[in-house]
Structures are given as structure tokens and as C-alpha cells.
CSV table of C-alpha atoms in Angstrom, one decimal:
chain,number,residue,atom,x,y,z
A,1,MET,CA,102.8,86.6,98.0
A,2,SER,CA,106.4,86.4,99.3
A,3,THR,CA,107.7,83.7,101.7
A,4,PRO,CA,107.2,84.8,105.3
A,5,THR,CA,110.1,86.3,107.2
A,6,GLU,CA,111.5,84.3,110.1
A,7,PRO,CA,110.8,85.9,113.5
A,8,GLY,CA,113.1,83.3,115.2
A,9,GLN,CA,116.8,83.8,114.9
A,10,GLY,CA,118.1,80.5,116.2
A,11,SER,CA,116.5,78.1,118.7
A,12,GLN,CA,117.9,76.7,121.9
A,13,ALA,CA,115.5,74.2,123.3
A,14,VAL,CA,114.5,74.2,127.0
A,15,ALA,CA,112.9,71.3,128.8
A,16,ASP,CA,109.2,71.7,129.8
A,17,ARG,CA,107.5,69.4,132.2
A,18,ALA,CA,103.9,70.6,131.7
A,19,GLY,CA,102.3,68.3,134.2
A,20,PRO,CA,99.2,66.0,133.8
A,21,GLY,CA,97.0,66.7,130.9
A,22,HIS,CA,99.6,68.9,129.2
A,23,GLU,CA,102.4,66.7,128.0
A,24,GLY,CA,105.8,68.2,128.0
A,25,SER,CA,107.2,70.2,125.0
A,26,ARG,CA,110.5,71.6,124.2
A,27,ALA,CA,110.1,75.2,123.0
A,28,ALA,CA,112.7,77.7,121.6
A,29,ALA,CA,114.5,79.7,124.2
A,30,ASP,CA,114.9,82.7,122.0
A,31,ARG,CA,112.3,83.6,119.5
A,32,THR,CA,112.8,87.4,119.4
A,33,GLU,CA,112.3,89.3,116.2
A,34,PRO,CA,114.9,92.0,115.5
A,35,GLY,CA,113.4,95.4,116.1
A,36,HIS,CA,110.0,94.1,117.1
A,37,GLU,CA,110.5,92.0,120.2
A,38,VAL,CA,107.7,89.6,119.4
A,39,SER,CA,108.4,87.3,122.3
A,40,LEU,CA,110.6,87.2,125.4
A,41,PRO,CA,113.1,84.5,126.0
A,42,CYS,CA,112.0,81.5,128.1
A,43,ARG,CA,114.0,81.2,131.2
A,44,ASP,CA,115.2,78.1,133.0
A,45,ARG,CA,114.1,78.6,136.6
A,46,ALA,CA,112.3,76.7,139.3
A,47,GLU,CA,109.9,79.5,140.4
A,48,PRO,CA,108.2,81.4,137.6
A,49,GLY,CA,107.6,85.0,138.4
A,50,LEU,CA,104.3,86.8,137.5
A,51,SER,CA,106.1,89.1,135.1
A,52,ASP,CA,107.8,86.2,133.4
A,53,VAL,CA,104.4,84.5,132.7
A,54,ILE,CA,102.6,87.7,131.7
A,55,GLY,CA,105.7,88.6,129.5
A,56,GLU,CA,104.8,85.7,127.2
A,57,ARG,CA,101.5,87.3,126.3
A,58,ARG,CA,102.7,89.2,123.2
A,59,HIS,CA,104.4,86.1,121.8
A,60,LEU,CA,101.1,84.1,122.4
A,61,ILE,CA,99.0,86.8,120.7
A,62,ASN,CA,101.3,86.8,117.7
A,63,LEU,CA,101.2,83.0,117.4
A,64,ALA,CA,97.5,82.7,117.9
A,65,TYR,CA,96.6,85.4,115.3
A,66,ARG,CA,98.7,83.7,112.7
A,67,LEU,CA,97.1,80.4,113.5
A,68,LEU,CA,93.5,81.7,113.6
A,69,GLY,CA,93.4,84.7,111.3
A,70,SER,CA,91.3,86.5,113.9
A,71,LEU,CA,92.5,88.8,116.6
A,72,ALA,CA,89.3,88.3,118.6
A,73,GLU,CA,89.7,84.6,118.5
A,74,ALA,CA,93.4,84.9,119.3
A,75,GLU,CA,92.6,87.0,122.4
A,76,ASP,CA,90.1,84.3,123.5
A,77,ALA,CA,92.7,81.5,122.9
A,78,VAL,CA,95.3,83.4,125.0
A,79,GLN,CA,92.8,84.1,127.7
A,80,GLU,CA,91.9,80.4,127.9
A,81,THR,CA,95.6,79.6,128.0
A,82,TYR,CA,96.2,81.8,131.0
A,83,ALA,CA,93.1,80.6,132.7
A,84,ARG,CA,94.5,77.1,132.6
A,85,TRP,CA,97.8,78.3,134.0
A,86,TYR,CA,96.2,80.0,136.9
A,87,ALA,CA,93.9,77.1,137.6
A,88,MET,CA,96.9,75.1,138.6
A,89,SER,CA,98.2,75.0,142.1
A,90,PRO,CA,101.4,77.0,142.9
A,91,GLN,CA,103.2,73.6,143.4
A,92,ARG,CA,102.3,72.5,139.9
A,93,GLN,CA,103.3,75.8,138.4
A,94,GLU,CA,106.7,75.7,140.1
A,95,ALA,CA,107.2,72.1,138.8
A,96,ILE,CA,107.1,73.5,135.2
A,97,GLU,CA,110.7,74.3,134.2
A,98,SER,CA,109.7,76.6,131.3
A,99,PRO,CA,106.4,78.4,131.8
A,100,GLY,CA,106.9,80.0,128.3
A,101,ALA,CA,107.1,76.6,126.7
A,102,TRP,CA,104.1,75.4,128.6
A,103,LEU,CA,102.0,78.4,127.6
A,104,THR,CA,103.0,78.0,124.0
A,105,THR,CA,102.0,74.3,124.0
A,106,VAL,CA,98.6,75.0,125.6
A,107,ALA,CA,97.9,78.0,123.4
A,108,THR,CA,98.7,76.0,120.2
A,109,ARG,CA,96.4,73.2,121.3
A,110,VAL,CA,93.6,75.6,122.1
A,111,CYS,CA,94.1,77.1,118.6
A,112,LEU,CA,94.1,73.7,117.0
A,113,ASP,CA,90.7,73.0,118.6
A,114,LEU,CA,89.4,76.4,117.5
A,115,LEU,CA,90.6,75.8,114.0
A,116,GLY,CA,88.5,72.6,113.8
A,117,SER,CA,85.4,74.3,115.1
A,118,ALA,CA,86.0,77.4,113.0
A,119,ARG,CA,85.7,75.4,109.8
A,120,VAL,CA,82.2,74.4,110.8
A,121,ARG,CA,81.3,78.0,111.8
A,122,ARG,CA,82.6,79.4,108.6
A,123,GLU,CA,80.6,77.0,106.5
A,124,ARG,CA,77.5,78.8,108.0
A,125,TYR,CA,79.0,82.2,107.6
A,126,VAL,CA,77.0,84.7,105.5
A,127,GLY,CA,79.0,85.4,102.4
A,128,GLU,CA,82.8,85.1,102.2
A,129,TRP,CA,85.0,84.9,105.3
A,130,ILE,CA,88.2,87.0,105.2
A,131,PRO,CA,90.8,87.1,108.0
A,132,GLU,CA,90.6,90.1,110.4
A,133,PRO,CA,92.6,93.1,109.1
A,134,LEU,CA,95.2,94.8,111.2
A,135,PRO,CA,96.4,98.4,111.1
A,136,ASP,CA,100.0,99.7,111.3
A,137,ARG,CA,101.2,99.9,114.9
A,138,THR,CA,100.9,103.7,114.8
A,139,GLU,CA,97.2,103.3,113.8
A,140,TRP,CA,96.3,100.7,116.4
A,141,VAL,CA,93.1,101.9,118.1
A,142,GLY,CA,91.4,99.6,120.5
A,143,GLY,CA,93.0,96.5,121.9
A,144,PRO,CA,90.8,94.1,123.9
A,145,SER,CA,89.3,96.9,125.9
A,146,GLY,CA,88.0,98.7,122.8
A,147,GLY,CA,89.3,102.0,124.1
A,148,GLY,CA,91.2,104.7,122.3
A,149,ALA,CA,94.7,104.5,121.0
A,150,GLU,CA,96.2,105.6,124.3
A,151,GLN,CA,94.5,102.7,126.0
A,152,ALA,CA,95.7,100.0,123.6
A,153,ASP,CA,98.0,97.4,125.3
A,154,PRO,CA,101.3,97.2,123.4
A,155,ALA,CA,101.5,93.5,124.5
A,156,ASP,CA,98.5,92.8,122.3
A,157,ARG,CA,99.8,94.3,119.1
A,158,VAL,CA,100.6,91.8,116.4
A,159,THR,CA,104.0,92.3,114.7
A,160,LEU,CA,103.4,93.1,111.0
A,161,ASP,CA,105.6,91.1,108.7
A,162,GLU,CA,105.2,88.9,105.6
A,163,SER,CA,103.6,86.1,107.8
A,164,VAL,CA,100.5,88.3,108.4
A,165,ASN,CA,99.9,89.9,105.0
A,166,MET,CA,96.4,89.2,103.8
A,167,ALA,CA,97.4,87.0,100.8
A,168,PHE,CA,99.4,84.8,103.1
A,169,LEU,CA,96.6,84.5,105.7
A,170,VAL,CA,94.1,83.6,102.9
A,171,VAL,CA,96.4,80.8,101.8
A,172,LEU,CA,96.5,79.6,105.4
A,173,GLU,CA,92.7,79.4,105.4
A,174,ALA,CA,92.9,76.7,102.7
A,175,MET,CA,95.1,74.5,104.8
A,176,THR,CA,94.0,71.8,107.2
A,177,PRO,CA,94.4,72.8,110.9
A,178,ALA,CA,97.3,70.4,111.3
A,179,GLU,CA,99.1,71.8,108.2
A,180,ARG,CA,98.6,75.3,109.4
A,181,VAL,CA,99.9,74.6,112.9
A,182,ALA,CA,103.0,72.7,111.7
A,183,PHE,CA,103.8,75.3,109.1
A,184,ILE,CA,103.4,78.3,111.3
A,185,LEU,CA,105.4,76.8,114.2
A,186,HIS,CA,108.2,75.7,112.0
A,187,ASP,CA,108.5,78.1,109.1
A,188,VAL,CA,107.5,81.3,110.9
A,189,PHE,CA,108.4,80.7,114.6
A,190,ARG,CA,111.3,78.3,113.9
A,191,TYR,CA,110.4,75.5,116.2
A,192,PRO,CA,112.1,72.2,115.3
A,193,PHE,CA,109.9,69.4,114.2
A,194,ALA,CA,110.7,67.4,117.3
A,195,GLU,CA,109.2,70.1,119.5
A,196,ILE,CA,106.2,70.5,117.2
A,197,ALA,CA,105.6,66.8,117.4
A,198,GLU,CA,105.3,67.0,121.2
A,199,ILE,CA,103.0,69.9,121.0
A,200,VAL,CA,100.5,68.5,118.5
A,201,GLY,CA,100.9,64.8,119.4
A,202,ARG,CA,102.2,63.6,116.1
A,203,THR,CA,105.5,62.2,115.0
A,204,PRO,CA,108.3,64.5,113.8
A,205,ALA,CA,108.1,62.9,110.3
A,206,ALA,CA,104.4,63.6,110.1
A,207,CYS,CA,104.9,67.2,111.1
A,208,ARG,CA,107.6,67.6,108.5
A,209,GLN,CA,105.3,66.3,105.9
A,210,LEU,CA,102.5,68.6,107.0
A,211,ALA,CA,104.8,71.6,106.8
A,212,THR,CA,106.1,70.6,103.4
A,213,SER,CA,102.5,70.3,102.0
A,214,ALA,CA,101.7,73.7,103.5
A,215,ARG,CA,104.8,75.2,102.0
A,216,ARG,CA,103.9,74.1,98.5
A,217,ARG,CA,100.6,75.9,98.9
A,218,VAL,CA,102.4,79.1,100.0
A,219,ARG,CA,104.9,79.0,97.1
A,220,ALA,CA,102.2,78.4,94.6
A,221,ALA,CA,100.6,81.7,95.7
A,222,GLN,CA,103.8,83.8,96.0
A,223,GLU,CA,103.7,87.5,95.0
A,224,PRO,CA,106.6,89.9,94.9
A,225,ALA,CA,106.9,92.1,97.9
A,226,ASP,CA,107.6,95.5,96.3
A,227,THR,CA,106.1,97.7,99.0
A,228,ALA,CA,107.1,101.0,97.4
A,229,GLY,CA,105.6,100.0,94.0
A,230,GLN,CA,102.5,98.7,95.7
A,231,ALA,CA,102.0,102.0,97.5
A,232,GLY,CA,102.1,103.9,94.2
A,233,LEU,CA,99.7,101.5,92.6
A,234,VAL,CA,97.2,101.7,95.5
A,235,ARG,CA,97.4,105.5,95.4
A,236,ARG,CA,96.6,105.5,91.7
A,237,PHE,CA,93.8,103.1,92.4
A,238,LYS,CA,92.4,105.4,95.1
A,239,GLU,CA,92.6,108.4,92.8
A,240,ALA,CA,90.8,106.6,90.0
A,241,TRP,CA,88.1,105.4,92.4
A,242,GLU,CA,87.6,108.9,93.8
A,243,ALA,CA,87.3,110.4,90.3
A,244,ARG,CA,84.9,107.6,89.3
A,245,ASP,CA,87.1,107.0,86.3
A,246,ILE,CA,86.1,103.5,85.2
A,247,GLU,CA,88.6,103.4,82.4
A,248,ALA,CA,91.5,104.2,84.8
A,249,LEU,CA,90.3,101.5,87.2
A,250,VAL,CA,90.1,98.9,84.5
A,251,GLY,CA,93.6,99.8,83.4
A,252,LEU,CA,94.9,99.3,87.0
A,253,LEU,CA,93.1,96.0,87.4
A,254,ASP,CA,94.3,92.7,86.0
A,255,PRO,CA,91.7,91.3,83.5
A,256,GLY,CA,91.4,88.2,85.7
A,257,ALA,CA,91.3,90.1,89.0
A,258,THR,CA,89.0,88.9,91.8
A,259,MET,CA,87.3,91.0,94.6
A,260,ILE,CA,86.0,89.3,97.7
A,261,ALA,CA,83.9,91.2,100.3
A,262,ASP,CA,83.2,90.2,103.9
A,263,GLY,CA,80.1,91.6,105.5
A,264,GLY,CA,79.3,88.7,107.7
A,265,GLY,CA,75.6,89.3,107.1
A,266,ARG,CA,75.8,92.4,109.2
A,267,VAL,CA,76.3,95.0,106.5
A,268,GLY,CA,75.7,95.0,102.7
A,269,ALA,CA,78.5,93.2,100.8
A,270,ALA,CA,78.8,91.0,97.7
A,271,LEU,CA,77.9,87.5,98.8
A,272,HIS,CA,80.1,86.0,96.0
A,273,PRO,CA,83.4,87.0,94.5
A,274,VAL,CA,83.3,89.6,91.8
A,275,GLU,CA,85.4,88.3,88.9
A,276,GLY,CA,87.1,90.3,86.2
A,277,GLY,CA,88.7,93.8,86.0
A,278,GLU,CA,85.8,95.4,84.2
A,279,ARG,CA,83.1,94.0,86.5
A,280,ILE,CA,85.1,95.0,89.6
A,281,ALA,CA,85.6,98.5,88.3
A,282,ALA,CA,81.8,98.8,87.5
A,283,TYR,CA,81.0,97.5,91.0
A,284,LEU,CA,83.3,100.1,92.7
A,285,ILE,CA,81.9,103.0,90.7
A,286,HIS,CA,78.4,101.8,91.7
A,287,ILE,CA,79.4,101.8,95.3
A,288,ALA,CA,80.8,105.3,95.1
A,289,THR,CA,77.6,106.5,93.5
A,290,LYS,CA,75.4,105.0,96.2
A,291,ALA,CA,77.5,106.4,99.0
A,292,PRO,CA,78.2,110.0,98.4
A,293,GLY,CA,80.7,111.5,100.8
A,294,LEU,CA,82.8,108.3,100.9
A,295,THR,CA,86.3,109.1,102.0
A,296,LEU,CA,89.3,107.0,101.0
A,297,LEU,CA,92.4,106.9,103.1
A,298,GLU,CA,95.7,105.2,102.3
A,299,ARG,CA,96.6,103.0,105.2
A,300,THR,CA,98.8,100.0,106.0
A,301,VAL,CA,96.7,96.8,106.1
A,302,ASN,CA,98.5,93.8,107.6
A,303,GLY,CA,101.9,95.3,106.8
A,304,ARG,CA,101.1,96.3,103.1
A,305,PRO,CA,99.6,99.3,101.4
A,306,GLY,CA,95.8,99.3,101.5
A,307,LEU,CA,92.8,101.5,101.7
A,308,VAL,CA,90.3,102.5,104.3
A,309,ALA,CA,86.9,103.7,103.2
A,310,GLN,CA,85.0,106.0,105.7
A,311,HIS,CA,81.5,107.1,105.3
A,312,ARG,CA,80.5,110.2,107.3
A,313,GLY,CA,83.7,109.7,109.4
A,314,VAL,CA,83.0,106.1,110.3
A,315,THR,CA,85.2,103.3,108.9
A,316,ALA,CA,83.0,101.1,106.7
A,317,THR,CA,85.6,99.1,104.7
A,318,VAL,CA,89.2,98.1,105.0
A,319,ALA,CA,90.7,96.9,101.7
A,320,ALA,CA,93.8,94.8,101.3
A,321,PHE,CA,95.3,94.2,97.8
A,322,GLY,CA,97.1,91.5,96.0
A,323,LEU,CA,99.4,93.0,93.3
A,324,THR,CA,101.3,91.3,90.5
A,325,GLY,CA,103.0,92.7,87.5
A,326,GLY,CA,102.0,96.3,88.2
A,327,ARG,CA,98.3,95.5,88.4
A,328,VAL,CA,95.8,94.7,91.1
A,329,THR,CA,95.0,91.0,91.0
A,330,ARG,CA,93.1,90.6,94.3
A,331,ILE,CA,91.0,92.9,96.5
A,332,TRP,CA,89.9,91.7,99.9
A,333,ALA,CA,87.3,94.1,101.3
A,334,ILE,CA,86.4,93.6,105.0
A,335,ARG,CA,83.2,95.3,106.0
A,336,ASN,CA,82.0,93.1,108.9
A,337,PRO,CA,82.0,95.7,111.8
A,338,GLU,CA,83.2,93.0,114.3
A,339,LYS,CA,86.4,92.8,112.3
A,340,LEU,CA,86.9,96.6,112.2
A,341,ARG,CA,87.2,97.4,115.9
A,342,GLN,CA,90.9,98.4,115.5
A,343,TRP,CA,89.9,100.9,112.8
A,344,THR,CA,87.0,102.7,114.3
A,345,ALA,CA,88.7,105.9,115.4
A,346,ASP,CA,87.5,109.0,113.5
A,347,ARG,CA,90.5,109.7,111.3
A,348,ARG,CA,89.5,112.3,108.6
A,349,ASP,CA,93.0,113.2,107.4
């Protein structure tokens, strides 16, 4: 897994007086991502306009998804953030010098609370828990409304870069909530530690230590980001699976490869990781035999080449891959229907 790209290109702090219950924070004034426009600049002004406040939504969704690993939970966190904003009187809103900074502070704290409770929920989760997969922006289907592609709100689309590839998100899951927040805010969104300290209620030194610890975890799991090579390997994997060629699959899988499936207790899925290239290949051939008519499609999954399996025109599985040295080392197969709502359009191409 490669080190995440840096959505922020410089940071000019702006003061934020958040008001009672939401201590002030100093957030970056410019966190745009070249070519992607993840967030809008915060503006120094006395009277925040509606468009300025709503304009922060995409930045908040991007931040919350990286913090939570779930688009559904990210949407809930952002909704709660805006609910708190609109619960304030107009006078309190006008007293906040940077609404964008205030919204970021509150959203981060909501996510921090959710991360704590998520650990408890995931301990009771049926089988393995895998972050929610995201399609390429051209394949985005639903959005919060669950409608068709034409109804999807561009403001809710998560920008796909190295900070959302599946391997990276899985590493984040192993971090403590505090590590995850400090690392994402600093290394991905380029917030200074002084600002992070005000947001999370810790000292800058403590936040720096948390981010350093998280960074060590990320570096230990680094993989090369050869997208072109990955696409070719995933294509050969797809062809071998379609042909039910177990020898070819074994040849494409690292002997120590691991496959993890997430069904959430809602659909059939391996409850424990499948270890070893030969066992994985045998398992995949078994699945293909049990589900005649399975269609495999090459798709971008969280910014990297992956596969979508459709059965009778309905998306049943989205698979992300970890690839090293020209072989597949990790497969994350998401089957929980609740995590596939962005993939449910009938695409038989």
C-alpha cells in the first residue's frame, strides 16, 4: 500500500470561535485537491451565507468517509453536524468567524464518537468487517437517496485517491480512534498539529505522537501503486476464474495470500479468512460452480482495479485486491448488501 496522496496543498489557518460546547479550532483555509475540488476554501466573513455552509458538505463527506470507512456512517455524521449548525440561533452562527472550520471540528468529533461505538458494534458483527467499497465516479449509482446515477449528488462523491484504497482503509481499522483521527487530519488533509489538538482536545505533542504511531502502521503495510500492472493482473485473474482454471488461479495468487469476505450475516460468506493461494483458488472455483451464470466485470474499487460479480444481473460481490510482486496477496470480497448500494445498477456490459 502506497503512502496516501496529500489533498491539501498548503494551509493558511483561519480563526474559528465555535461558541459554547464547541471550542474554537483553527482549520486550513485552502484544502483543495488539484482536479478534484474536495473542499471549498473557508472564508473570513461575519455573516455566513447558506451556499458557503452547504458548500462544505463535500469536504465533510470526504473527511468522514476516511475516518469511518463507511459512506453510510459518514453521511450520518455529516447530517448530525449540519443539524447542530442549524440548531444554533442566527446570532450564534454569525459569531462564528469560519463556519467551515466549525463544521470540520464538529464533524471530526462526531466521527471520533462513532469510532468508539463502532468498535463495540463490530465486535458483534457476523463474520469479518470490511470498509464500504466505492466505485469510480463514472460508476456512482445512488447517493443518499438511493436513486439512479442521474440522481446522485456530486457533493456526496468521495474523491478517490491513495487515502481511500482498500488496503489503506483496512490498516486504518487497526488503529485506535485517536490515532486514526490525528493521522487523517494531518497526513491526508494537512492540518497542523496545533489545529488538530484544538479539535480533539489533546496537546499538539500528543497528536504528533498519535500520527507518528499511525504512520508506522501504514508504512509497514505499504504496497506499490502500479495501477496499470494491477489492471492486467486483475484481468488475468478474472479470466482464470471465468474459465474455472484452478492452476491459473494458483499461479496468480501468492502462496501466502489471504481472502476475507464480508457478508454481515445477511448473505452467505466465509466467516473466517481463507488462507493460502491453493485454498483460495479452490474456494473461488467452488463459488463459480455453485452460482452458474455469474458475471464478472472489471471495475475500479476505491481507486484501484477490482472486480464486480453479478448474479442474474444483480451485484452480489465487490472485490478489492492487494497486489505485490506481480501476484495477488489480498482479496477483500464485500457481499453485505447494505454496503453495495452504490453498485446496484444493472450493468451487464
